[in-house]
Amino acid sequence: MAATVVVTLCLLLAGGALLVVLFQSLESSARLTADARAAQVAEQLTTEPPSQLDESLLATDSQVGVVQVVDPAGKIVIASAGSPATPLSSAKVPAGFRRYLGRVELDHADDFWVIGATVQTPDGPALVLVGADREPVETVVTTIAGLLAIGGPIVVALAACGTHWLVGAALNPVERIRARVSSMTSGKLAERIPVPAADDEVARLAVTMNEMLDRLEAGQTAQQQFISDASHELRSPLATITAALELAQGRPELLDDALIDESLLPEARRLHRLVEDLLLLARSDEQFEAHRDVDVDLDDIMDAEADRVRAITGLTVSTQISHVRVAGDPRALSRLVRNLVDNAIRYAENTIRLECHGSRTHATIVVADDGPGIPPDERRRVLDRFVRLDAPRARDAGGAGLGLAIVAQIAEAHHGSIDVGESASGGARFALRLPLIDGESVSDATHRLDSVIRER
């Protein structure tokens, strides 16, 4: 319908413009011919009387309809065949000039564009009147208008049918894509949409739909794996707690401090940590975790973690910590650093190294250990959920493979990135980059603040 309306409007505008231009062109041609005839008649009358005027100058055709020579009394001296009995015009024209005298309509039958010229003949002054016939021009324009009126609807109908067919043919691949997608269910996400051979919008739509299906399938697979892994991790502490309680139910005397301290409480604490980690990851996935942007001193967090490691372990802690401030959630960033440090404690043999420094745009946190390290092909995978590498970096007490996944999630929420590499001592090295406040380093901000204070 839209194409039909557009084509109709275009035809109306084009047809109207064509008729106007055609009419003006034919009118101009007829008037030029009449003007030329008036000039020829006037030129001959300057040397000869009207009675001896060449008859060829009085001839009429499809453009010149009337030729008249009128004396000063308003009497027609000589005229072309079929000329009206009265002069075409009574207007006065200065001697030696030719003028367009306008449109003259006689008895609603004859219609002329009149050209007048005053000339001095041997018999005295005379007015030459030449009328360009308007009727042939109107006949041609009317004929063209009739043809347009007949052909226009045909063109519109053909345009409507052709557009309907072409648009339908162009949208058929889209309809096939729609039908294919509508037939897919959650159990058929492995299916893909055939991509047309043509490199056009429909082909790009099919490619985009397939990429979306890839993401949906990957998300579904990850969700199923997450549920399976979570169920597996929850089963072990629950089984231990259930077995201990069943044992105590049958033999109450066995429910002593040893059973509680060695079995029930450790497994309950492990279960509590696991549930908290799962809830944290779930909230992060669903974007329920409120991200509070406040100023956070990373160096304070790193110093606190270094003191904690020295207090609870016998490891040597090497530090290189500079004053760095970022915008973020202090609790989440503290959790991030603690998870990295706990991971280093778990695998370090003698030494842990903590670094914190800033550049012009980013803050960098480095946590390294001298443990067995991480193989290069496993360094990205260790950031996934429930990933625990084979011995010697296997799970020890309480490990569920969620600590580094939480680190990656918090880093992403703060628009940061984490790189896993090898430390100088051969162990694991985790380097975290976070954007600084407004893209300026602390030294720049301090210098700017000192300048403002001095100015005041």
XYZ file of C-alpha atoms in Angstrom:
456
model
C 0.000 0.000 0.000
C 2.807 2.412 0.830
C 4.553 1.699 -2.468
C 1.288 2.160 -4.353
C 0.661 5.513 -2.682
C 4.198 6.654 -3.426
C 4.016 5.589 -7.069
C 0.606 7.281 -7.467
C 1.892 10.546 -6.006
C 4.984 10.396 -8.190
C 2.908 9.782 -11.318
C 0.546 12.633 -10.442
C 3.410 15.039 -9.863
C 5.318 13.880 -12.933
C 2.180 13.930 -15.127
C 1.179 17.389 -13.931
C 4.698 18.721 -14.503
C 4.773 17.108 -17.966
C 1.468 18.695 -19.001
C 2.502 22.134 -17.720
C 5.873 21.996 -19.483
C 4.312 20.644 -22.676
C 1.629 23.361 -22.737
C 4.164 26.133 -22.119
C 6.488 24.733 -24.779
C 3.759 24.511 -27.413
C 2.439 27.970 -26.499
C 5.913 29.458 -26.760
C 6.467 27.787 -30.136
C 3.129 29.036 -31.495
C 3.721 32.588 -30.307
C 7.240 32.630 -31.775
C 5.847 31.457 -35.100
C 3.148 34.126 -35.026
C 5.722 36.776 -34.144
C 7.918 35.699 -37.056
C 4.928 35.828 -39.419
C 4.006 39.316 -38.220
C 7.596 40.464 -38.821
C 7.544 39.051 -42.381
C 4.204 40.698 -43.208
C 5.296 44.047 -41.748
C 8.566 43.943 -43.682
C 6.808 43.396 -47.016
C 4.179 46.062 -46.321
C 6.880 48.716 -45.943
C 7.468 48.540 -49.733
C 4.165 47.270 -51.095
C 0.516 48.090 -50.418
C -1.639 45.539 -48.618
C -3.454 44.606 -51.832
C -0.187 43.271 -53.279
C 0.793 41.236 -50.178
C 2.260 37.819 -50.966
C -0.485 35.209 -50.522
C 1.947 32.798 -48.863
C 2.134 35.210 -45.938
C -1.630 34.889 -45.517
C -1.529 31.090 -45.390
C -2.530 29.390 -42.106
C -1.305 26.168 -40.509
C -1.434 24.344 -37.179
C 0.227 27.264 -35.449
C -0.756 30.441 -37.337
C -4.542 30.573 -37.381
C -5.332 34.128 -38.540
C -3.515 36.964 -40.401
C -5.149 40.403 -40.660
C -4.089 43.824 -41.951
C -6.205 46.582 -40.409
C -6.274 50.263 -41.477
C -6.387 53.159 -38.941
C -10.205 53.207 -39.159
C -10.401 49.658 -37.837
C -11.368 48.119 -41.182
C -9.798 44.853 -42.308
C -7.903 45.594 -45.535
C -6.761 42.035 -46.218
C -6.923 38.807 -44.217
C -6.258 35.097 -44.378
C -8.924 32.599 -45.369
C -11.429 31.937 -42.605
C -10.528 35.121 -40.780
C -13.165 36.605 -38.469
C -15.090 39.590 -39.818
C -13.836 41.824 -37.064
C -10.251 42.625 -36.125
C -8.668 40.330 -33.540
C -7.722 43.330 -31.383
C -8.254 47.069 -31.224
C -5.128 47.724 -29.202
C -2.737 50.440 -30.286
C 0.849 49.484 -31.124
C 3.547 52.165 -31.650
C 4.878 52.406 -35.165
C 7.814 50.145 -35.843
C 7.123 47.847 -32.842
C 5.689 44.351 -32.411
C 3.884 43.399 -29.227
C 2.053 40.470 -27.716
C -1.549 41.616 -27.336
C -2.716 38.752 -25.146
C -5.193 35.968 -25.550
C -8.288 36.668 -27.677
C -11.348 34.445 -27.588
C -13.995 35.001 -30.279
C -17.555 33.725 -29.785
C -16.226 30.977 -27.479
C -15.166 29.126 -30.605
C -11.870 30.576 -31.770
C -9.083 31.190 -29.340
C -5.833 32.923 -30.313
C -2.642 34.384 -28.927
C -2.370 37.658 -30.858
C 0.776 39.418 -31.999
C 0.419 43.009 -33.288
C 2.765 45.219 -35.347
C 2.223 48.777 -36.721
C 3.850 49.474 -40.104
C 3.897 52.416 -42.546
C 2.702 51.136 -45.950
C 2.618 53.034 -49.296
C -1.126 53.449 -48.650
C -0.629 54.723 -45.105
C -0.238 53.227 -41.613
C -1.631 49.732 -40.996
C -1.852 47.300 -38.087
C -0.731 43.737 -38.739
C -2.462 41.177 -36.487
C -1.328 37.531 -36.424
C -3.175 35.044 -34.218
C -1.490 31.824 -33.062
C -4.160 29.141 -32.849
C -4.639 27.872 -29.288
C -6.873 24.925 -30.170
C -4.123 22.584 -31.546
C -2.073 23.173 -28.410
C -5.021 22.347 -26.172
C -5.799 19.293 -28.306
C -2.267 17.912 -27.914
C -2.217 18.587 -24.148
C -5.682 17.045 -23.724
C -4.622 13.952 -25.657
C -1.509 13.503 -23.541
C -3.574 13.993 -20.372
C -6.012 11.330 -21.515
C -3.200 8.895 -22.229
C -1.724 9.571 -18.786
C -5.136 9.064 -17.202
C -5.426 5.690 -18.920
C -1.817 4.540 -18.470
C -1.371 5.876 -14.933
C -3.703 3.396 -13.225
C -2.137 0.577 -15.230
C 1.346 1.600 -14.083
C 0.117 1.919 -10.486
C -1.487 -1.522 -10.634
C 1.679 -3.070 -12.091
C 3.795 -1.320 -9.444
C 1.492 -2.562 -6.673
C 1.540 -6.158 -7.942
C 5.284 -6.101 -8.596
C 6.063 -4.596 -5.194
C 3.816 -7.108 -3.441
C 5.506 -9.992 -5.229
C 9.056 -8.687 -4.800
C 8.618 -7.805 -1.120
C 7.012 -11.170 -0.502
C 9.918 -12.901 -2.238
C 12.416 -10.840 -0.230
C 10.675 -11.624 3.067
C 10.276 -15.344 2.410
C 13.750 -16.075 3.889
C 12.820 -13.977 6.917
C 9.608 -15.973 7.323
C 11.589 -19.210 7.084
C 13.952 -17.912 9.770
C 10.975 -16.960 11.955
C 9.341 -20.362 11.482
C 12.609 -22.149 12.243
C 13.207 -20.123 15.392
C 9.596 -20.520 16.579
C 9.935 -24.293 16.301
C 12.991 -24.342 18.555
C 12.631 -25.203 22.219
C 15.057 -25.228 25.106
C 15.982 -28.767 24.121
C 16.757 -27.827 20.501
C 19.233 -25.002 20.988
C 21.861 -27.008 19.096
C 19.940 -26.436 15.858
C 21.012 -23.595 13.610
C 19.403 -21.479 10.920
C 20.598 -22.035 7.329
C 22.455 -18.953 6.098
C 21.455 -17.825 2.559
C 24.223 -17.637 -0.013
C 23.570 -13.970 -0.797
C 25.563 -11.448 1.211
C 22.626 -9.241 2.182
C 20.629 -8.164 5.216
C 18.779 -11.496 5.421
C 22.047 -13.433 5.464
C 23.408 -11.148 8.181
C 20.167 -11.657 10.126
C 20.639 -15.431 9.919
C 24.261 -15.110 11.070
C 23.176 -12.895 13.977
C 20.436 -15.359 14.953
C 22.948 -18.221 14.906
C 25.338 -16.215 17.075
C 22.478 -15.545 19.493
C 21.650 -19.263 19.553
C 25.331 -19.986 20.261
C 25.194 -17.651 23.248
C 21.908 -19.142 24.469
C 23.267 -22.673 24.136
C 26.479 -21.703 25.935
C 24.444 -20.020 28.672
C 22.187 -23.037 29.058
C 25.169 -25.381 29.155
C 26.897 -23.195 31.742
C 23.726 -23.056 33.820
C 23.284 -26.807 33.731
C 26.945 -27.306 34.591
C 26.632 -24.779 37.410
C 23.610 -26.597 38.856
C 25.351 -29.948 38.528
C 28.554 -28.689 40.142
C 26.670 -26.896 42.920
C 24.647 -30.013 43.653
C 27.810 -32.091 43.777
C 29.555 -29.637 46.110
C 26.554 -29.390 48.433
C 26.100 -33.150 48.574
C 29.422 -33.859 50.286
C 29.029 -31.675 53.431
C 25.356 -32.560 53.705
C 26.201 -36.244 53.556
C 28.848 -35.846 56.261
C 26.503 -33.896 58.540
C 23.642 -36.330 57.918
C 25.834 -39.361 58.637
C 27.129 -37.839 61.885
C 23.617 -36.949 63.063
C 22.286 -40.398 62.181
C 25.151 -41.924 64.131
C 24.398 -39.698 67.097
C 20.709 -40.543 66.852
C 21.404 -44.240 67.217
C 24.151 -43.782 69.777
C 23.721 -40.457 71.583
C 26.844 -41.030 73.644
C 28.933 -40.554 70.450
C 27.719 -36.959 70.045
C 30.684 -35.490 71.895
C 32.887 -32.465 71.394
C 35.218 -34.375 69.090
C 32.429 -35.251 66.678
C 31.131 -31.707 66.744
C 34.521 -30.052 66.356
C 35.954 -32.469 63.817
C 32.917 -33.281 61.665
C 29.798 -31.223 62.206
C 31.171 -27.705 62.632
C 33.820 -27.881 59.834
C 31.315 -29.292 57.369
C 28.636 -26.802 58.445
C 31.111 -23.934 58.026
C 32.145 -25.295 54.641
C 28.499 -25.570 53.655
C 27.866 -22.007 54.868
C 30.795 -20.632 52.833
C 29.701 -22.543 49.773
C 26.115 -21.280 49.992
C 27.345 -17.700 50.475
C 29.624 -17.982 47.438
C 26.796 -19.421 45.341
C 24.440 -16.628 46.406
C 27.086 -14.018 45.619
C 27.616 -15.432 42.139
C 23.887 -15.729 41.525
C 23.265 -12.121 42.533
C 26.154 -10.997 40.355
C 24.771 -12.941 37.372
C 21.337 -11.381 37.770
C 22.803 -7.917 38.452
C 21.216 -7.763 41.899
C 24.523 -6.868 43.547
C 24.441 -3.149 44.318
C 27.650 -1.551 43.133
C 28.538 1.373 45.413
C 31.065 3.738 43.881
C 33.012 5.253 46.762
C 36.701 6.028 47.136
C 38.629 2.903 48.157
C 42.278 2.902 49.254
C 43.698 -0.273 47.786
C 46.943 0.135 49.695
C 45.055 -0.078 53.009
C 43.405 -3.325 51.907
C 46.736 -4.788 50.801
C 48.450 -3.769 54.051
C 45.666 -5.378 56.085
C 45.967 -8.610 54.111
C 49.747 -8.660 54.556
C 49.308 -8.303 58.328
C 46.671 -11.058 58.331
C 48.936 -13.477 56.475
C 51.802 -12.820 58.897
C 49.461 -13.386 61.861
C 47.841 -16.648 60.768
C 50.640 -18.330 58.807
C 54.342 -18.825 58.968
C 54.837 -17.623 55.406
C 57.157 -14.791 54.487
C 55.232 -11.828 53.079
C 57.063 -9.543 50.671
C 55.294 -6.272 49.875
C 55.691 -3.370 47.479
C 52.642 -1.203 48.140
C 52.087 2.374 46.975
C 49.178 4.655 47.776
C 46.454 4.020 45.169
C 42.772 4.963 45.256
C 39.959 3.673 43.027
C 36.187 4.010 42.901
C 34.224 0.912 43.832
C 32.576 -1.197 46.488
C 34.978 -1.503 49.445
C 33.481 -4.798 50.668
C 33.636 -6.367 47.215
C 37.215 -5.211 46.617
C 38.238 -6.502 50.047
C 36.637 -9.838 49.178
C 38.541 -9.858 45.864
C 41.925 -9.279 47.505
C 41.216 -11.772 50.301
C 40.263 -14.504 47.807
C 43.500 -13.932 45.889
C 45.539 -13.969 49.083
C 43.750 -17.087 50.414
C 44.473 -18.818 47.114
C 48.147 -17.876 47.428
C 48.258 -19.085 51.064
C 46.799 -22.429 50.032
C 49.553 -23.155 47.506
C 52.547 -21.120 48.669
C 55.536 -22.994 50.076
C 57.502 -20.210 51.756
C 56.777 -16.767 50.323
C 53.860 -14.606 49.203
C 54.415 -11.323 47.387
C 51.853 -8.487 47.438
C 52.167 -5.467 45.154
C 50.013 -2.394 44.652
C 50.853 0.547 42.414
C 49.180 2.944 40.006
C 49.777 4.444 36.569
C 48.054 7.404 34.935
C 44.900 5.440 34.152
C 44.927 2.160 36.094
C 45.701 0.677 39.467
C 47.443 -2.685 39.540
C 47.273 -5.322 42.281
C 49.628 -8.300 42.144
C 49.407 -11.405 44.343
C 52.111 -14.041 43.727
C 53.266 -17.200 45.460
C 56.151 -19.656 45.161
C 53.945 -22.724 44.854
C 53.615 -25.201 41.997
C 52.187 -22.601 39.607
C 49.468 -22.949 36.991
C 50.054 -24.511 33.545
C 49.698 -21.965 30.705
C 46.762 -23.803 29.128
C 44.863 -23.706 32.430
C 45.379 -20.052 33.343
C 42.094 -18.794 31.900
C 40.092 -21.795 33.028
C 40.987 -21.344 36.700
C 38.739 -18.252 36.736
C 35.688 -20.354 35.877
C 33.351 -21.737 38.506
C 34.012 -25.048 40.260
C 37.336 -25.414 38.475
C 39.990 -27.205 40.527
C 43.193 -28.259 38.862
C 44.773 -31.662 39.303
C 47.343 -32.298 42.030
C 49.359 -30.636 43.348
C 46.785 -27.770 43.076
C 43.873 -30.056 43.959
C 41.184 -29.077 46.436
C 42.205 -29.130 50.026
C 39.946 -28.593 53.008
C 37.133 -26.202 52.211
C 38.048 -25.511 48.554
C 35.109 -25.533 46.147
C 36.577 -23.814 43.081
C 34.544 -20.602 43.533
C 37.086 -18.200 45.019
C 38.771 -17.207 41.744
C 35.405 -17.135 39.949
C 34.240 -14.546 42.488
C 37.462 -12.592 41.881
C 36.787 -12.522 38.141
C 33.163 -11.501 38.735
C 34.080 -8.607 41.042
C 36.822 -7.439 38.672
C 34.363 -7.397 35.776
C 31.798 -5.481 37.860
C 34.471 -2.821 38.501
C 35.427 -2.645 34.785
C 38.751 -4.258 35.515
C 40.704 -7.175 34.095
C 42.735 -9.978 35.611
C 45.766 -11.699 34.166
C 47.095 -15.065 35.338
C 50.774 -15.718 34.840
C 53.931 -17.089 36.425
C 55.761 -15.441 39.316
C 59.516 -14.920 39.488
C 59.778 -17.923 41.815
C 57.792 -20.176 39.460
C 54.477 -20.026 41.283
C 51.193 -18.419 40.299
C 50.936 -14.671 39.717
C 47.561 -12.871 39.590
C 47.656 -9.269 38.287
C 44.471 -7.218 38.571
C 43.999 -3.884 36.746
C 41.300 -1.432 37.873
C 40.541 2.034 36.436
C 41.563 4.980 38.588
C 39.225 7.757 39.727
C 38.563 10.058 36.748
C 41.573 8.532 34.981
C 44.196 10.330 37.104
C 46.838 8.840 39.320
C 47.040 9.588 43.017
C 50.253 11.547 42.584
C 48.592 13.740 39.933
C 45.550 14.259 42.150
C 47.766 15.101 45.157
C 49.804 17.548 43.113
C 46.640 19.201 41.803
C 45.207 19.427 45.346
C 48.442 20.982 46.675
C 48.317 23.564 43.867
C 44.750 24.506 44.756
C 45.678 24.845 48.463
C 48.645 27.077 47.646
C 46.471 29.297 45.411
C 43.952 29.722 48.223
